[in-house]
PDB file of C-alpha atoms in Angstrom:
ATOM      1  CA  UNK A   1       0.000   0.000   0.000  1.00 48.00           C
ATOM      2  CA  UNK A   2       1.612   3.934  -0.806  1.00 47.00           C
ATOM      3  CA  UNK A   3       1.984   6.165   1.298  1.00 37.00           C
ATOM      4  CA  UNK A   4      -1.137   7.853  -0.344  1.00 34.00           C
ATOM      5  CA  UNK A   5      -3.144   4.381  -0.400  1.00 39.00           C
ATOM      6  CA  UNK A   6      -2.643   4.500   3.561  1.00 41.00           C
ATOM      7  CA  UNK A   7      -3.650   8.071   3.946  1.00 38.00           C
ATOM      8  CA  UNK A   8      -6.879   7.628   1.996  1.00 34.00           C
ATOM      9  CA  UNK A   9      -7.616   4.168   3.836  1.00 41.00           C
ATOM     10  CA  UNK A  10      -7.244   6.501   7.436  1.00 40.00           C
ATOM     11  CA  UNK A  11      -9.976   9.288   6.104  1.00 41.00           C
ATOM     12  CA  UNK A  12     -11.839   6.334   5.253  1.00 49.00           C
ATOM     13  CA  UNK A  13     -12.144   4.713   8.951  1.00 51.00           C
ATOM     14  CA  UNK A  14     -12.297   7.935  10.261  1.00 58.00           C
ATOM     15  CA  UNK A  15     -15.186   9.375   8.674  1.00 57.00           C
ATOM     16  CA  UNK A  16     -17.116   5.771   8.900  1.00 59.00           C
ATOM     17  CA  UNK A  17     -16.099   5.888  12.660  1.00 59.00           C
ATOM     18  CA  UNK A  18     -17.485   9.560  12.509  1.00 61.00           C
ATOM     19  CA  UNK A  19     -20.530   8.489  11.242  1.00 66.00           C
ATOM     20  CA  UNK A  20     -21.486   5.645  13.398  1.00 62.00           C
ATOM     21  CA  UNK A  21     -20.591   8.193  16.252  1.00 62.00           C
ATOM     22  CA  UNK A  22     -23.315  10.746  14.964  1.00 66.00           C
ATOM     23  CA  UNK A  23     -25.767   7.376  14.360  1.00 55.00           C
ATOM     24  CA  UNK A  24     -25.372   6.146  18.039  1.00 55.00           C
ATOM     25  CA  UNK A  25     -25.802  10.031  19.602  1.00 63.00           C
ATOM     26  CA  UNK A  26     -28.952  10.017  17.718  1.00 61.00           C
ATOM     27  CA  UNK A  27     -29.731   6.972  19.322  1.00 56.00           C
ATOM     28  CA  UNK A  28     -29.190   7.755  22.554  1.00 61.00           C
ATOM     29  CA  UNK A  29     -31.131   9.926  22.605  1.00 60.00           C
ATOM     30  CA  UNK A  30     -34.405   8.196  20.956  1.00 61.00           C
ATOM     31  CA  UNK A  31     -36.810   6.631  23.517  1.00 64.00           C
ATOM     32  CA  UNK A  32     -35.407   2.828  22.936  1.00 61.00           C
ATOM     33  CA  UNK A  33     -37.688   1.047  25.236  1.00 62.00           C
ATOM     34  CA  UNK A  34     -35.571  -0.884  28.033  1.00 65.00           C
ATOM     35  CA  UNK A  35     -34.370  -3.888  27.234  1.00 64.00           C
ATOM     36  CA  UNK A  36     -34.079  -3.643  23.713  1.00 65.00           C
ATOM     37  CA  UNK A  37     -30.363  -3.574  21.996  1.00 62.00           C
ATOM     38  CA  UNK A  38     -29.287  -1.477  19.379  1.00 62.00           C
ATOM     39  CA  UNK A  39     -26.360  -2.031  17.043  1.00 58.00           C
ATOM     40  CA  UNK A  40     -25.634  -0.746  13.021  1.00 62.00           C
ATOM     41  CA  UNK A  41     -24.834  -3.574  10.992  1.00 65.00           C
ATOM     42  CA  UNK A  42     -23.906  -2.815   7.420  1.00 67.00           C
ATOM     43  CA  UNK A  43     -25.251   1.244   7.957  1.00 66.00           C
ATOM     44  CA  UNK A  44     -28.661  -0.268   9.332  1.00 59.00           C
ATOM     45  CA  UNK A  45     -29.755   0.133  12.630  1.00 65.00           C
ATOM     46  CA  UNK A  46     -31.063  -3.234  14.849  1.00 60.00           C
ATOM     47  CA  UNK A  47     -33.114  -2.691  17.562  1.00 65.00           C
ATOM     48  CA  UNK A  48     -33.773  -6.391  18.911  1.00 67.00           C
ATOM     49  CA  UNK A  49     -35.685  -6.808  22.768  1.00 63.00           C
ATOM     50  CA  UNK A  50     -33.553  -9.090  25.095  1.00 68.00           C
ATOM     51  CA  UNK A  51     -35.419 -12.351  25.534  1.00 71.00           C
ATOM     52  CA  UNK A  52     -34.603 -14.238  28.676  1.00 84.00           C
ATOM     53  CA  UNK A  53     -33.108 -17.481  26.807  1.00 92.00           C
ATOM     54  CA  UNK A  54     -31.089 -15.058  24.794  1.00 88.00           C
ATOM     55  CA  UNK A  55     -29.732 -13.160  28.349  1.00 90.00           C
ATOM     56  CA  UNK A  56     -29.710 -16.547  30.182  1.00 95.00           C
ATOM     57  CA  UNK A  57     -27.135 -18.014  27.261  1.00 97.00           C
ATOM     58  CA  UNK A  58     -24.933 -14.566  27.258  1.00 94.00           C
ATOM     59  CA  UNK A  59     -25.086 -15.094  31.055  1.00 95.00           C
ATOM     60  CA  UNK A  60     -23.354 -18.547  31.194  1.00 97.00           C
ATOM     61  CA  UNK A  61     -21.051 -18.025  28.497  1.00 98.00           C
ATOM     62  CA  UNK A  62     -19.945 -14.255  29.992  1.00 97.00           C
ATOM     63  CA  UNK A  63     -19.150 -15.825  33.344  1.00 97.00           C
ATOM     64  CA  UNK A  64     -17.329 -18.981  32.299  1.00 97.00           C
ATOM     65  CA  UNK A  65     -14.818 -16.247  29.916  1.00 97.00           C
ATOM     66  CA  UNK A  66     -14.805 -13.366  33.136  1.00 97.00           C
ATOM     67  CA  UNK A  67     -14.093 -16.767  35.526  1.00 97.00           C
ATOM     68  CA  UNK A  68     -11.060 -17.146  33.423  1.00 96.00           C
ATOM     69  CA  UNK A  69     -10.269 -13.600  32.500  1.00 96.00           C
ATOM     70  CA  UNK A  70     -11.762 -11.166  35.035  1.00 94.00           C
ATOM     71  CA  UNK A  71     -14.324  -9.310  34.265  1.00 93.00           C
ATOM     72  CA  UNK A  72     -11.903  -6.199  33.275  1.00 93.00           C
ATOM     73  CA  UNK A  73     -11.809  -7.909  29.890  1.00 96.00           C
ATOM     74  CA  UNK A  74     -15.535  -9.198  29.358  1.00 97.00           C
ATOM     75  CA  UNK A  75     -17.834  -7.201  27.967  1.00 93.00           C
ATOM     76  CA  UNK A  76     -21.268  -7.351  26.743  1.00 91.00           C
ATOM     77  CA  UNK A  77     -23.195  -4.728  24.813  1.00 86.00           C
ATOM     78  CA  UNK A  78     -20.597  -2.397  24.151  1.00 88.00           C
ATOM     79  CA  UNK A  79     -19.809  -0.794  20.746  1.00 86.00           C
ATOM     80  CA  UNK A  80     -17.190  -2.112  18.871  1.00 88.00           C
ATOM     81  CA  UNK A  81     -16.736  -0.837  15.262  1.00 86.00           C
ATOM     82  CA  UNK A  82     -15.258  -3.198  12.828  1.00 88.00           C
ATOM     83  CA  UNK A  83     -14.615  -3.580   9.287  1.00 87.00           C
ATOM     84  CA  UNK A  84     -16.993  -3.104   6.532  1.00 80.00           C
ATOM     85  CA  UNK A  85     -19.320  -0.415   5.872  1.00 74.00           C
ATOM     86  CA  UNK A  86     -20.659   1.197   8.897  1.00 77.00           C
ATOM     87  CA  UNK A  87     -20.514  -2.095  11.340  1.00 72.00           C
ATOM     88  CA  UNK A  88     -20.934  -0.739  14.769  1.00 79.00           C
ATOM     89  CA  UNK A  89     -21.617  -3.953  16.662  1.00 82.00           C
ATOM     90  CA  UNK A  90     -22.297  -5.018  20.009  1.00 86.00           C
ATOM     91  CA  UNK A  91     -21.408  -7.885  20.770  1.00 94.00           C
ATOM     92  CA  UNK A  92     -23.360 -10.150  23.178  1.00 93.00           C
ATOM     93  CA  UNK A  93     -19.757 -11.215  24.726  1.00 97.00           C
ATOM     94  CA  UNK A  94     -16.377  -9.780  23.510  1.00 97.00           C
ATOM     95  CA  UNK A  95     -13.010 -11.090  24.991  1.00 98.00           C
ATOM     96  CA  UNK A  96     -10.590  -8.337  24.308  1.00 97.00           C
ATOM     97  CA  UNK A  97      -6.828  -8.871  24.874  1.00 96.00           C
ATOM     98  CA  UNK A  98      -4.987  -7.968  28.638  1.00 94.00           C
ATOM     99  CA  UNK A  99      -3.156  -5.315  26.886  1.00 95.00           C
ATOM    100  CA  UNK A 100      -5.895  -3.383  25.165  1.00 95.00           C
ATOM    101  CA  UNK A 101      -6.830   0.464  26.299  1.00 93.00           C
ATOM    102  CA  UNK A 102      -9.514   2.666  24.253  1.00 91.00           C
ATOM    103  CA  UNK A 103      -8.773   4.707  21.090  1.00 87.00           C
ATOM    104  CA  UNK A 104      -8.550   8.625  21.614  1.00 85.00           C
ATOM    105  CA  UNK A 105     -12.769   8.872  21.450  1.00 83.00           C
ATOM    106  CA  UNK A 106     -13.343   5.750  24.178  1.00 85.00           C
ATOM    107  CA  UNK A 107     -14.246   3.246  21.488  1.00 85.00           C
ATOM    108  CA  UNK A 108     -12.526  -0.411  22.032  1.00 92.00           C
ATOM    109  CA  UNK A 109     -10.476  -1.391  18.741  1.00 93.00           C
ATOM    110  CA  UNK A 110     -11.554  -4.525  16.600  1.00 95.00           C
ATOM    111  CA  UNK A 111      -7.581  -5.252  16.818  1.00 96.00           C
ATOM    112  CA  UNK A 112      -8.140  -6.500  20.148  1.00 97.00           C
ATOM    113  CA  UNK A 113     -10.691  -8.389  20.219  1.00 97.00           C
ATOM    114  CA  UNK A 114      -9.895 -12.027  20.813  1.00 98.00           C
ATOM    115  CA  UNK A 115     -12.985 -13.916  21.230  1.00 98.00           C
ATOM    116  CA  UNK A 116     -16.951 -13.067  20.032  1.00 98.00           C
ATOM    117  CA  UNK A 117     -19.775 -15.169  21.132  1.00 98.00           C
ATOM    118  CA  UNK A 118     -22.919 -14.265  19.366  1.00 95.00           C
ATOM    119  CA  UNK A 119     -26.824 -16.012  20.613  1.00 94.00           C
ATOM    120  CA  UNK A 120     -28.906 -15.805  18.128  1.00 93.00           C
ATOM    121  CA  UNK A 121     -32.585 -13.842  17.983  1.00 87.00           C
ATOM    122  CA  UNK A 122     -35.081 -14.536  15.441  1.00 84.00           C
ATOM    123  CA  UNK A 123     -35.289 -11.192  14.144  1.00 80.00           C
ATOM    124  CA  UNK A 124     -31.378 -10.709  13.595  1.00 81.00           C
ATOM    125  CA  UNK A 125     -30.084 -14.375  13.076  1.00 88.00           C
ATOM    126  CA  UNK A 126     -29.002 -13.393   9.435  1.00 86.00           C
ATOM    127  CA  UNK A 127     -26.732 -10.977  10.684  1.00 86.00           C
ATOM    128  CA  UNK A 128     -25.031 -13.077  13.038  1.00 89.00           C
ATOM    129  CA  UNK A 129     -24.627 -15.893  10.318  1.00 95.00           C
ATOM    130  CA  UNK A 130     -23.761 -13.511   7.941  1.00 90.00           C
ATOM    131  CA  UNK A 131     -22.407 -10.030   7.796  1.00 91.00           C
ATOM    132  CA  UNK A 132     -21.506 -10.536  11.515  1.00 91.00           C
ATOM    133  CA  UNK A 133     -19.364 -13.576  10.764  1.00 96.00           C
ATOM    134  CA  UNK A 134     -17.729 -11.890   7.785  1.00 94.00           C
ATOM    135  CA  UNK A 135     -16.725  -8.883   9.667  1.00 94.00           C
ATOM    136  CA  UNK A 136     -15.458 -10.843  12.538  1.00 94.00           C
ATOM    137  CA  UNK A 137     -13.574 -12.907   9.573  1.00 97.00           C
ATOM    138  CA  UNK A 138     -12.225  -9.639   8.101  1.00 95.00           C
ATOM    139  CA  UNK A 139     -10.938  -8.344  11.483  1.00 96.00           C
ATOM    140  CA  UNK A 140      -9.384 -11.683  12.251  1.00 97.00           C
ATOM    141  CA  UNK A 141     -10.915 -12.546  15.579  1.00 98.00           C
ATOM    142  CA  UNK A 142      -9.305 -15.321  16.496  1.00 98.00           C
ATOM    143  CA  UNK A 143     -12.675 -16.937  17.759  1.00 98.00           C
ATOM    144  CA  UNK A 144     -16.427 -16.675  17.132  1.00 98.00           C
ATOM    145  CA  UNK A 145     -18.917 -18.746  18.808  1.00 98.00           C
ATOM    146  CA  UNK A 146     -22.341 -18.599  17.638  1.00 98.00           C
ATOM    147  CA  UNK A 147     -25.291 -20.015  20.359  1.00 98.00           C
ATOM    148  CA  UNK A 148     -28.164 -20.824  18.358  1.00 97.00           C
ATOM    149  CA  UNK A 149     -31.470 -22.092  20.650  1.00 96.00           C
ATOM    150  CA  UNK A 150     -33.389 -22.501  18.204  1.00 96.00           C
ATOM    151  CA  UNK A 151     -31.546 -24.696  16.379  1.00 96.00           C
ATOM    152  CA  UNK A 152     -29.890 -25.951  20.370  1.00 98.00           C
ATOM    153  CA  UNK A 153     -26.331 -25.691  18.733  1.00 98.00           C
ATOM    154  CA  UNK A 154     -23.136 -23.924  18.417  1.00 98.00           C
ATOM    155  CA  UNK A 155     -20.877 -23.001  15.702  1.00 98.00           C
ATOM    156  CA  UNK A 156     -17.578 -22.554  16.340  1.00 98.00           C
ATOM    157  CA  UNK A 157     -15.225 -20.296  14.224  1.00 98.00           C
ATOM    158  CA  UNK A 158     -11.686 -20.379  14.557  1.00 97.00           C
ATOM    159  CA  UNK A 159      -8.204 -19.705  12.772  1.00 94.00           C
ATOM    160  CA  UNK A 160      -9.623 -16.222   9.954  1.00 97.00           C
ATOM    161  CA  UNK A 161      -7.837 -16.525   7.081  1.00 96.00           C
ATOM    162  CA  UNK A 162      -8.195 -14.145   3.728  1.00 94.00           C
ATOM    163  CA  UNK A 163     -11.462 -12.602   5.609  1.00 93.00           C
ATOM    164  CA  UNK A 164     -13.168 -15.785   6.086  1.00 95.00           C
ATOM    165  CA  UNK A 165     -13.744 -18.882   8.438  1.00 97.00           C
ATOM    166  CA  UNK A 166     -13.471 -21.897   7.372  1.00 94.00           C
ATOM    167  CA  UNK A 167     -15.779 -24.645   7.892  1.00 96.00           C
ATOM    168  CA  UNK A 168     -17.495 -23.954  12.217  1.00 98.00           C
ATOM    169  CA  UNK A 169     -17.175 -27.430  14.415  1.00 97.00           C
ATOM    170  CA  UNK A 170     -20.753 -27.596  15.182  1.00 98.00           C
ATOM    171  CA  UNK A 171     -21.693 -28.519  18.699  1.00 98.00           C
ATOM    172  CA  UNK A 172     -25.213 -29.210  20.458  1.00 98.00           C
ATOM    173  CA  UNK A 173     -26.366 -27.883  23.432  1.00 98.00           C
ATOM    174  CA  UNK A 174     -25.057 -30.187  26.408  1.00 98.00           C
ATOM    175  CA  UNK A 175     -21.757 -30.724  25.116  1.00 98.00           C
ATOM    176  CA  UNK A 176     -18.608 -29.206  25.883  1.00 98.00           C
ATOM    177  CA  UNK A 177     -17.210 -26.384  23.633  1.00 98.00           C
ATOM    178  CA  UNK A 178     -13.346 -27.322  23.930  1.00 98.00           C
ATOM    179  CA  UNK A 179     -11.564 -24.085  23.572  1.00 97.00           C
ATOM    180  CA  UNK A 180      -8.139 -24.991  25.018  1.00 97.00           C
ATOM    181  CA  UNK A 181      -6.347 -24.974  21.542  1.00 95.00           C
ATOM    182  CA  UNK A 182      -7.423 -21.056  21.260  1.00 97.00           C
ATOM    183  CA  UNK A 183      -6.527 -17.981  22.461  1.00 96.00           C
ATOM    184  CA  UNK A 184      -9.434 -18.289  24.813  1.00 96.00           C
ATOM    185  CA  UNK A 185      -8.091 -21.724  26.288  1.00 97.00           C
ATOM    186  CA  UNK A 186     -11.152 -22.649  28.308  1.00 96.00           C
ATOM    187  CA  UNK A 187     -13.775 -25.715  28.070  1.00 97.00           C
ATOM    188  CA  UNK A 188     -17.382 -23.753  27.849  1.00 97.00           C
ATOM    189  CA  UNK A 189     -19.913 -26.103  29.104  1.00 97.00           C
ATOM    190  CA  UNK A 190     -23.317 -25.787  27.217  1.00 98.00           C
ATOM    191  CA  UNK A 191     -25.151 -28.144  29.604  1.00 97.00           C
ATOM    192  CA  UNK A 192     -27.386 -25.034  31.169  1.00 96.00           C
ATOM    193  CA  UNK A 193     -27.920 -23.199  27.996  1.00 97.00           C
ATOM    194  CA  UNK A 194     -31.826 -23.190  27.435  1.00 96.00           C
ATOM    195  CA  UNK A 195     -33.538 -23.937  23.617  1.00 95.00           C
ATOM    196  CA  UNK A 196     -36.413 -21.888  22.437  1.00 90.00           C
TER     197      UNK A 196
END
């Protein structure tokens, strides 16, 4: 990439991180009814109610990464902008490396980000199967977990390569999700995790 190629790339992410900043003051301060997310997926905006097999799932799977971690590196619901056009996401769990501090404007970086677990909703399933996994793919998380309870399964991404997964290890509900050749390096039980 020149010199110039680089420069352009920067105005680029800058005025897309601009934008999603404008987007999510202009959501704040709409009357989004508690307990509903919001997130901007591809430069549209998702506003999804928390269902309480959805929270239950992001529950289990939060405390088994904070149990390992501490909870200084969990998070859950909090913007994360990452590659593509206008992809402010939030994750349901993000892992983000020991040594990662905010960006001058308070945003986590995509860079270090080490671990997304996604649980599916009906409304925005095709984002987290799609767009979602391609952006995670593009920023090279090293894993992505989707929970799926309607479908009482898992997908496991690992190992991004040329913006893309390859093939998940699929795992139902009840079984162990063996992590320990990751980054993450933990066994996350599914036994609790409830279908819908």
């Amino acid at each position: 990439m020149t010199v110039l190629e680089d420069r352009i790339a920067m105005a680029d992410t800058d005025a897309c991180t601009q934008r999603l900043d404008d987007w999510f003051e202009r959501l704040e301060r709409m009357p989004v009814p508690e307990g509903f997310r919001v997130e901007i997926v591809g430069g549209n905006v998702f506003m999804t109610p928390q269902r309480n097999t959805h929270w239950q799932i992001i529950f289990h799977i939060a405390g088994a990464v904070a149990e390992k971690y501490g909870m200084d590196r969990v998070f859950s619901d909090v913007r994360i902008d990452f590659p593509g056009h206008e992809n402010g996401f939030c994750p349901d769990v993000a892992l983000l490396k020991d040594s990662a501090k905010p960006d001058g404007g308070g945003h986590w970086r995509h860079q270090d980000v080490e671990f997304v677990a996604e649980v599916v909703s009906r409304g925005t399933a095709a984002n987290d199967y799609g767009p979602k996994r391609t952006a995670y793919a593009v920023a090279e998380v090293p894993v992505y977990v989707i929970a799926d309870p309607y479908q009482g399964r898992c997908l496991v991404y690992t190992d991004p390569k040329d913006g893309d997964y390859a093939e998940p290890a699929k795992v139902d509900f009840g079984t162990d999700i063996d992590l320990t050749g990751t980054v993450v390096d933990l066994v996350l039980k599914t036994g609790a995790f409830p279908r819908d």
